[in-house]
Amino acid sequence: MARNILKSSVQNASFSIVFQILFRCITFVLNAFIIRTVGQEVLGIMNVRLLLLESTILFLSKEPLLKACLTNTKSHNWAQVINLIWFSVPISALLGMVLVYIWVNLLSPTDDIYMNQYKLGCYAIALSCIVEQITESAVLVAQSFCFVKLKIIFETTYIISRTIIFVYLVVNYPNSAINAFSIAQIMSAVMLCCLYYGFFAWYIPSLLKFKEKGDEIERHWLFSDMDDFPFRSILNFFPGFMFNEDGKIDKNLLVLTVSFVKQSVIKQILTEGERYVMTISPVLSFSQQSMYDIVNNLGSLAARFIFRPIEESAYFYFTQMIQRDQALSKQNQINISESAEVLRHLCKIVTSIGLVVVTFGQSYSYTLLYLYGGQKLVESTLPTILLQCHCIAIVLLAVNGVTEAYAFATMTNKQLDRYNYLLVIFSILFLLISYVLTNILGPVGFILANCLNMLARIVHSIYFIYNRYKGSKHNPLKGLTPDVSFVFILIGSGFVTKFSERHLLPSSIVLHLFIGVIFLAASLAVWAYNNRDILKIGYDRYKRRASMKTD
């Protein structure tokens, strides 16, 4: 491509991060609206059962073909690529037929009052997936030729319009929330399709006109550097309309697609494993599934917005400071010393955050759920118990993120391959344990299974780090041990806030929150006093950056 691939890749990555945050925030607010308006069972049907159907159809029909078609786009025979990407349409239709039959006839049924809406929802999901796959050729061209701004505008419009349509219909027809969900899915998919094809129907003739004018094309940001754009009509986006002298399908891309199919199936199972277990297992009702989904979304906010950025930054830092294939004793000792200290500080920070979440989560889970979902959400004790258990999982998630980031950044290629196989084994065991514990303990079983999975990965990463620094003067794992005074203030805070929850919360939620703020501030003050060295490093770096900006 003539356009700047690196710049577009960075822009696309930045957009993906912003879009994910936007999507999560919208979902967060939308779930609260659904709970307060239509209840938990409807939320379970939509967020677990129907969205899992959509995810399965789209991922398996689109992901392998899209990955293959985005490979080495400079040397594409675009006629063959367009023919290949359109295979996603019949594949999604076939998958939709099979999976809709399973979802409607073989999985545990919904209550009679929701059955007709649920069936319509399954068919609507399958139809919207087919429409999205019809759009895929235009999406592929936009991505290959670096139309990053176009993607930002269209994808944001898509998610916002779907939300607006759904909310409008639910407000006016609260007893038909699943129907509203179905209509919003189809209408937004059709709109996205029209936006992409409408844009290129305008863009291609305009580009050809600018090319005829010569130098003027270079002065327009939308048309510059597009001499290699091979499409001469919007019909070229459809199979069979573009001149093709080398055969209908690129066999190499077809073989590559088959390879990606294997990866995609494994990735889909590991990514959506919990939802598959919930969907297949007859133990959890839709109400329980929605409760778990709500708690999981609330509990994972810390992971998405705090721990994940730390983990990604730590991974990049350690890859720059430590060489994979050399012993630490043979590397730059200044870098090794600094990276060991950074790892110790990071372990200290994430462990402390996790312990604070556990301590205050036990006394404020009910309050948070009440403020989020209203009285409907806390009518039973299950959501509160789930969130309290999830707080324990957050500690393990935090520690695993940093220790595994270091392990991934410094392992040799052979160690990485071995660990990838080990991760697959951990994930399969997680699914099996989830199924067993869910049948015994209900939704709590998912959280306990996740804790066991995280614990196994932490043990492996700690073992790797221990062996890595064995025999040296550095001990970064010391950061996993909290200070004694910090532990005591947390224990005291836990007792006082639990007393406040039992005796003050029923009469005054404001007073209960006020006590929590006071003891949280006291806990943070003790931690800051014990870790003055970490705060000093952060403050010095902040001053250095501020002075550089001033200069």
XYZ file of C-alpha atoms in Angstrom:
551
model
C 0.000 0.000 0.000
C 1.163 3.510 -0.723
C -0.302 4.821 2.514
C 1.670 4.815 5.763
C 1.056 1.348 7.216
C 2.804 2.018 10.543
C 0.916 5.260 11.139
C -2.389 3.629 10.213
C -1.651 0.627 12.442
C -0.973 2.901 15.417
C -4.150 4.877 14.677
C -6.126 1.666 14.346
C -4.755 0.335 17.657
C -5.591 3.613 19.386
C -9.078 3.531 17.920
C -9.563 -0.054 19.100
C -8.678 0.927 22.669
C -10.987 3.963 22.638
C -13.767 1.975 20.961
C -13.500 -0.822 23.538
C -13.735 1.707 26.374
C -16.737 3.351 24.686
C -18.380 -0.023 24.098
C -17.809 -1.143 27.703
C -19.161 2.117 29.110
C -22.278 1.911 26.926
C -22.785 -1.732 27.903
C -22.273 -0.850 31.569
C -24.953 1.851 31.500
C -27.262 -0.193 29.256
C -27.210 -3.178 31.622
C -28.238 -0.954 34.522
C -31.089 0.397 32.391
C -32.257 -3.131 31.464
C -32.201 -4.343 35.081
C -34.240 -1.406 36.301
C -36.681 -1.562 33.369
C -37.287 -5.208 32.442
C -35.470 -7.402 34.984
C -32.644 -9.909 35.233
C -34.038 -12.853 33.260
C -34.379 -10.799 30.072
C -30.814 -9.553 30.547
C -29.605 -13.147 30.859
C -31.371 -14.181 27.636
C -29.893 -11.261 25.687
C -26.399 -10.886 27.152
C -25.536 -14.555 27.548
C -27.623 -16.695 25.215
C -28.234 -14.413 22.198
C -24.910 -12.555 22.202
C -23.084 -15.896 22.468
C -24.956 -17.028 19.342
C -23.856 -13.848 17.541
C -20.254 -14.206 18.708
C -20.070 -17.833 17.594
C -21.487 -17.229 14.106
C -19.438 -14.103 13.406
C -16.142 -15.326 14.802
C -16.125 -18.710 13.074
C -17.399 -17.421 9.714
C -15.393 -14.176 9.573
C -12.174 -14.450 11.583
C -10.289 -17.095 9.523
C -11.186 -15.541 6.159
C -10.455 -11.974 7.277
C -7.053 -12.908 8.736
C -6.082 -14.734 5.548
C -7.282 -11.915 3.273
C -5.373 -9.281 5.292
C -2.119 -11.188 4.806
C 0.346 -9.421 2.454
C -2.229 -7.100 0.888
C 0.470 -5.503 -1.318
C 0.572 -8.525 -3.629
C -3.142 -9.335 -3.646
C -5.041 -10.412 -6.713
C -8.087 -8.500 -5.532
C -10.544 -10.357 -7.749
C -9.568 -13.621 -6.039
C -9.603 -12.018 -2.591
C -13.104 -10.612 -3.083
C -14.311 -14.033 -4.240
C -12.773 -15.629 -1.152
C -14.099 -13.143 1.424
C -17.637 -13.638 0.094
C -17.470 -17.267 1.229
C -18.188 -15.838 4.684
C -21.800 -15.185 3.618
C -22.838 -18.807 2.873
C -20.706 -20.015 5.807
C -22.494 -17.657 8.215
C -25.860 -18.710 6.736
C -25.027 -22.414 7.209
C -23.675 -21.843 10.733
C -26.732 -19.748 11.519
C -29.126 -22.522 10.448
C -27.315 -25.161 12.523
C -26.766 -23.020 15.609
C -30.266 -21.499 15.605
C -31.700 -25.018 15.562
C -29.472 -25.930 18.547
C -30.285 -22.698 20.399
C -34.052 -23.100 19.873
C -34.557 -26.861 20.181
C -31.683 -28.411 22.146
C -30.642 -25.874 24.790
C -32.618 -25.313 27.986
C -35.856 -23.473 27.085
C -36.889 -20.032 28.262
C -40.122 -19.346 30.153
C -43.249 -19.482 27.991
C -43.768 -15.712 28.168
C -40.375 -15.174 26.484
C -40.361 -18.157 24.102
C -41.694 -16.379 21.001
C -39.443 -13.381 21.566
C -36.477 -15.692 22.147
C -37.069 -17.571 18.863
C -37.382 -14.292 16.990
C -34.159 -13.149 18.674
C -32.263 -16.239 17.456
C -33.447 -15.746 13.858
C -32.717 -12.020 14.057
C -29.161 -12.670 15.274
C -28.554 -15.109 12.403
C -29.942 -12.606 9.869
C -27.902 -9.705 11.259
C -24.749 -11.865 11.048
C -25.430 -12.560 7.366
C -25.888 -8.814 6.733
C -22.596 -8.096 8.517
C -20.835 -10.674 6.347
C -22.282 -9.044 3.217
C -20.542 -5.871 4.431
C -17.243 -7.692 4.946
C -15.766 -7.079 1.469
C -16.135 -3.313 1.936
C -14.711 -3.569 5.474
C -11.731 -5.563 4.140
C -10.989 -2.940 1.455
C -11.308 -0.097 3.976
C -8.903 -1.816 6.364
C -6.417 -2.825 3.656
C -6.215 0.701 2.230
C -5.981 2.331 5.675
C -9.324 4.154 5.859
C -8.900 4.468 9.622
C -11.077 7.568 10.103
C -13.840 5.923 8.092
C -13.781 2.899 10.379
C -13.859 5.103 13.483
C -16.927 7.002 12.263
C -18.871 3.992 10.985
C -18.194 1.628 13.900
C -19.031 4.308 16.469
C -22.214 5.180 14.574
C -23.105 1.494 14.496
C -22.828 0.888 18.256
C -24.521 4.175 19.224
C -27.409 3.689 16.789
C -27.991 0.146 18.010
C -28.154 1.423 21.587
C -30.503 4.307 20.742
C -32.898 2.055 18.776
C -32.964 -0.493 21.601
C -33.524 2.048 24.375
C -36.263 3.830 22.399
C -38.165 0.583 21.777
C -37.771 -0.648 25.380
C -39.024 2.649 26.812
C -42.111 2.491 24.603
C -42.628 -1.301 24.700
C -41.091 -2.576 27.991
C -42.758 -6.005 27.688
C -41.062 -6.644 24.335
C -37.435 -6.023 25.312
C -36.079 -9.084 23.461
C -37.979 -8.032 20.320
C -36.444 -4.571 20.720
C -33.019 -6.200 20.972
C -33.693 -8.168 17.752
C -34.910 -5.151 15.805
C -31.932 -3.063 16.970
C -29.496 -5.787 15.860
C -30.950 -6.024 12.341
C -31.452 -2.285 11.791
C -27.930 -1.369 12.934
C -26.390 -4.131 10.778
C -28.299 -2.928 7.703
C -27.277 0.661 8.449
C -23.587 -0.305 8.735
C -23.835 -2.152 5.414
C -25.409 0.887 3.728
C -22.775 3.224 5.182
C -19.814 1.211 3.862
C -21.213 0.525 0.398
C -22.675 4.012 0.156
C -19.272 5.519 0.909
C -17.450 3.492 -1.733
C -20.243 4.077 -4.269
C -19.407 7.782 -3.849
C -15.659 7.389 -3.371
C -14.747 5.354 -6.472
C -16.251 7.748 -9.093
C -14.836 10.725 -7.149
C -11.359 9.142 -7.077
C -11.452 8.508 -10.826
C -12.441 12.129 -11.450
C -9.585 13.419 -9.262
C -7.115 11.153 -11.082
C -8.147 12.759 -14.363
C -7.332 16.192 -12.914
C -3.726 15.138 -12.121
C -1.939 17.118 -9.399
C -5.116 18.119 -7.559
C -5.393 14.587 -6.154
C -2.260 15.085 -4.050
C -3.847 18.006 -2.205
C -6.846 16.001 -0.957
C -6.298 13.815 2.146
C -8.957 11.317 1.080
C -7.591 10.671 -2.426
C -3.828 11.191 -2.098
C -1.500 8.168 -2.388
C -4.246 6.008 -3.881
C -2.743 5.299 -7.296
C -2.832 1.568 -6.548
C -6.557 1.460 -5.704
C -7.738 -1.358 -8.008
C -11.526 -0.922 -7.874
C -13.303 0.895 -10.705
C -16.926 0.299 -9.700
C -18.909 -0.612 -6.601
C -19.784 -3.834 -8.444
C -16.118 -4.869 -8.057
C -16.877 -5.444 -4.361
C -19.111 -8.364 -5.332
C -17.879 -11.805 -6.510
C -17.447 -12.378 -10.232
C -17.596 -8.717 -11.342
C -13.852 -7.995 -11.326
C -11.598 -9.148 -14.170
C -9.657 -12.233 -13.065
C -7.289 -14.154 -15.344
C -5.592 -16.300 -12.679
C -8.514 -18.401 -11.484
C -11.413 -17.719 -9.210
C -9.728 -18.407 -5.827
C -6.202 -17.943 -4.484
C -5.297 -21.456 -3.339
C -2.551 -20.219 -0.993
C -5.016 -17.969 0.832
C -7.473 -20.861 0.962
C -4.877 -23.091 2.655
C -4.035 -20.235 5.039
C -7.734 -19.866 5.841
C -7.965 -23.541 6.814
C -5.024 -23.053 9.202
C -6.724 -20.037 10.780
C -9.936 -22.042 11.232
C -8.175 -24.352 13.705
C -6.823 -21.390 15.704
C -10.180 -19.598 15.628
C -12.096 -22.579 17.037
C -9.651 -22.888 19.956
C -9.603 -19.120 20.540
C -13.409 -18.922 20.516
C -13.753 -21.764 23.033
C -11.157 -20.233 25.359
C -12.562 -16.688 25.035
C -16.226 -17.576 25.526
C -15.700 -20.687 27.651
C -17.717 -19.420 30.620
C -20.697 -18.520 28.450
C -20.643 -21.893 26.711
C -20.644 -23.673 30.059
C -23.505 -21.450 31.281
C -25.447 -22.064 28.076
C -24.969 -25.842 28.015
C -25.327 -26.413 31.751
C -28.972 -26.693 32.819
C -28.131 -25.730 36.408
C -28.086 -21.929 36.003
C -31.306 -20.078 35.263
C -31.307 -17.035 32.969
C -31.613 -14.847 36.044
C -28.501 -16.414 37.570
C -26.659 -16.084 34.266
C -27.500 -12.375 34.143
C -26.343 -11.932 37.741
C -23.003 -13.532 36.927
C -22.661 -11.408 33.782
C -23.401 -8.203 35.727
C -20.972 -9.060 38.506
C -18.316 -10.111 36.007
C -18.653 -6.784 34.179
C -18.522 -4.794 37.413
C -15.640 -6.801 38.826
C -13.607 -6.665 35.636
C -13.692 -2.857 35.406
C -10.542 -2.727 37.534
C -8.879 -5.309 35.285
C -9.739 -3.437 32.078
C -8.937 0.101 33.160
C -6.155 -0.387 35.752
C -4.457 -3.777 35.550
C -4.474 -4.255 31.768
C -2.666 -0.953 30.992
C -0.118 -1.798 33.705
C 0.329 -5.278 32.243
C 0.761 -4.012 28.658
C 3.225 -1.296 29.703
C 5.166 -3.770 31.840
C 5.396 -6.255 28.962
C 6.794 -3.586 26.614
C 9.260 -2.353 29.271
C 10.664 -5.796 30.064
C 11.043 -6.710 26.377
C 13.258 -3.629 25.946
C 15.335 -4.150 29.100
C 15.949 -7.914 29.156
C 17.139 -10.215 26.381
C 15.277 -13.489 26.056
C 18.062 -15.852 25.058
C 20.811 -14.771 27.435
C 21.400 -15.469 31.122
C 20.938 -12.426 33.345
C 24.577 -12.548 34.436
C 25.716 -11.938 30.823
C 23.462 -8.917 30.233
C 23.755 -5.224 31.099
C 23.651 -5.263 34.907
C 22.264 -1.739 35.166
C 19.265 -2.792 33.085
C 18.876 -6.012 35.051
C 18.964 -4.182 38.384
C 16.486 -1.560 37.238
C 14.077 -4.106 35.761
C 14.181 -6.193 38.963
C 13.285 -3.113 41.005
C 10.489 -2.207 38.578
C 9.088 -5.733 38.824
C 9.232 -5.585 42.631
C 7.442 -2.214 42.682
C 4.791 -3.403 40.217
C 4.131 -6.523 42.286
C 3.803 -4.348 45.375
C 1.372 -1.937 43.668
C -0.978 -4.505 42.096
C -0.999 -6.696 45.214
C -1.881 -3.689 47.364
C -4.677 -2.611 45.008
C -6.054 -6.154 45.021
C -5.999 -6.360 48.833
C -7.815 -3.018 49.104
C -10.492 -4.310 46.702
C -10.914 -7.496 48.746
C -11.142 -5.632 52.060
C -13.684 -3.012 51.064
C -15.466 -5.265 48.578
C -16.757 -7.473 51.388
C -18.612 -4.545 52.990
C -19.573 -2.494 49.935
C -20.614 -5.099 47.343
C -24.281 -4.785 48.334
C -24.068 -0.970 48.245
C -22.444 -0.933 44.807
C -24.998 -3.340 43.355
C -27.875 -1.356 44.876
C -26.593 1.904 43.408
C -26.023 0.229 40.043
C -29.134 -1.878 39.539
C -31.593 -0.717 42.169
C -33.665 -2.859 44.511
C -34.397 -5.464 41.801
C -30.744 -6.467 41.635
C -30.274 -7.001 45.386
C -33.570 -8.736 46.148
C -31.609 -11.987 46.569
C -28.243 -12.373 48.275
C -26.652 -14.141 45.278
C -25.356 -11.021 43.427
C -23.721 -9.722 46.613
C -22.035 -13.085 47.296
C -20.855 -13.258 43.668
C -19.298 -9.794 43.805
C -17.635 -10.515 47.147
C -16.089 -13.673 45.692
C -15.097 -11.784 42.551
C -13.114 -9.345 44.681
C -10.889 -12.268 45.707
C -10.422 -13.165 42.042
C -9.277 -9.583 41.349
C -6.220 -10.032 43.617
C -5.175 -13.134 41.689
C -5.938 -11.437 38.369
C -3.730 -8.479 39.318
C -0.768 -10.599 40.400
C -1.094 -12.899 37.396
C -1.118 -9.948 35.001
C 2.246 -8.550 36.113
C 4.069 -11.830 36.723
C 2.859 -13.322 33.447
C 3.791 -10.113 31.577
C 7.368 -10.523 32.833
C 7.376 -14.223 31.947
C 6.054 -13.619 28.412
C 8.533 -10.762 27.878
C 11.632 -12.726 28.926
C 10.954 -16.389 28.040
C 12.929 -18.004 25.245
C 11.041 -19.121 22.136
C 11.145 -22.729 23.315
C 9.787 -21.759 26.749
C 7.037 -19.690 25.108
C 5.933 -22.598 22.923
C 5.852 -24.899 25.925
C 3.900 -22.382 27.987
C 1.363 -21.840 25.197
C 0.584 -25.547 25.269
C 0.361 -25.325 29.057
C -2.119 -22.438 28.771
C -4.343 -24.556 26.543
C -4.259 -27.322 29.171
C -5.047 -24.788 31.929
C -7.978 -23.459 29.898
C -9.422 -26.913 29.203
C -9.112 -27.807 32.884
C -10.778 -24.493 33.726
C -13.780 -25.380 31.559
C -14.073 -28.839 33.114
C -13.716 -27.523 36.678
C -16.205 -24.736 35.884
C -18.784 -27.273 34.749
C -18.301 -29.426 37.874
C -18.263 -26.552 40.388
C -21.212 -24.820 38.714
C -23.307 -27.949 39.095
C -22.344 -28.046 42.802
C -22.200 -24.355 43.797
C -24.075 -22.506 41.054
C -22.599 -19.238 39.652
C -20.042 -19.080 42.488
C -18.437 -22.145 40.897
C -17.358 -20.053 37.899
C -15.483 -17.611 40.115
C -13.809 -20.366 42.143
C -12.766 -22.123 38.917
C -11.343 -18.849 37.622
C -9.423 -18.397 40.887
C -7.912 -21.878 40.530
C -6.960 -21.128 36.922
C -5.302 -17.829 37.889
C -3.546 -19.487 40.834
C -2.042 -22.187 38.607
C -0.734 -19.559 36.170
C 0.665 -17.438 39.029
C 2.521 -20.434 40.456
C 4.070 -21.119 37.046
C 5.123 -17.460 36.569
C 6.540 -17.202 40.110
C 8.492 -20.412 39.573
C 9.915 -18.975 36.330
C 10.857 -15.637 37.961
C 12.391 -17.414 40.961
C 14.612 -19.536 38.703
C 15.458 -16.500 36.584
C 16.902 -14.595 39.557
C 18.180 -17.608 41.479
C 21.745 -17.002 42.601
C 21.587 -13.224 42.021
C 21.287 -10.430 44.576
C 17.846 -9.426 43.270
C 14.558 -10.640 44.717
C 11.665 -8.985 42.825
C 9.152 -11.484 44.248
C 9.539 -9.736 47.592
C 7.045 -7.199 46.257
C 4.272 -9.790 46.570
C 4.538 -9.609 50.382
C 2.554 -6.667 51.797
C 3.853 -4.547 54.686
C 2.687 -5.598 58.153
C 1.264 -2.165 59.082
C -0.693 -2.086 55.793
C -2.159 -5.523 56.519
C -3.199 -4.392 60.027
C -4.939 -1.251 58.760
C -6.790 -3.325 56.174
C -7.913 -5.839 58.813
C -9.137 -3.003 61.025
C -10.891 -1.354 58.079
C -12.570 -4.640 57.213
C -13.986 -5.089 60.726
C -15.201 -1.489 61.031
C -16.821 -1.341 57.566
C -18.493 -4.720 58.118
C -19.923 -3.391 61.398
C -21.067 -0.286 59.516
C -22.764 -2.427 56.848
C -24.756 -4.403 59.415
C -25.755 -1.582 61.750
C -25.597 1.709 59.793
C -26.367 0.790 56.174
C -30.049 -0.080 56.785
C -30.690 3.420 58.117
C -28.153 5.569 56.212
C -26.287 4.575 53.061
C -24.522 7.967 53.052
C -23.034 7.388 56.527
C -21.901 3.897 55.500
C -20.156 5.328 52.444
C -18.592 8.109 54.526
C -17.028 5.611 56.934
C -15.692 3.641 53.968
C -14.075 6.760 52.489
C -12.384 7.580 55.818
C -10.880 4.114 56.255
C -9.921 3.896 52.591
C -8.037 7.170 52.950
C -6.347 5.866 56.129
C -5.311 2.650 54.340
C -3.892 4.595 51.398
C -2.010 6.920 53.773
C -0.357 3.970 55.537
C 0.553 2.410 52.186
C 2.013 5.711 50.954
C 4.135 6.049 54.108
C 5.459 2.508 53.757
C 6.223 2.946 50.058
C 7.740 6.410 49.987
C 10.453 5.195 47.612
C 7.902 4.220 44.948
C 6.069 7.546 45.261
C 9.375 9.439 45.090
C 10.309 7.668 41.849
C 6.922 8.492 40.359
C 7.124 12.125 41.484
C 10.660 12.557 40.100
C 9.613 11.164 36.714
C 6.567 13.426 36.660
C 8.763 16.485 37.353
C 11.203 15.403 34.654
C 8.416 15.090 32.062
C 6.912 18.437 33.121
C 10.268 20.182 32.755
C 10.816 18.594 29.313
C 7.437 19.863 28.132
C 8.243 23.341 29.458
C 11.591 23.382 27.649
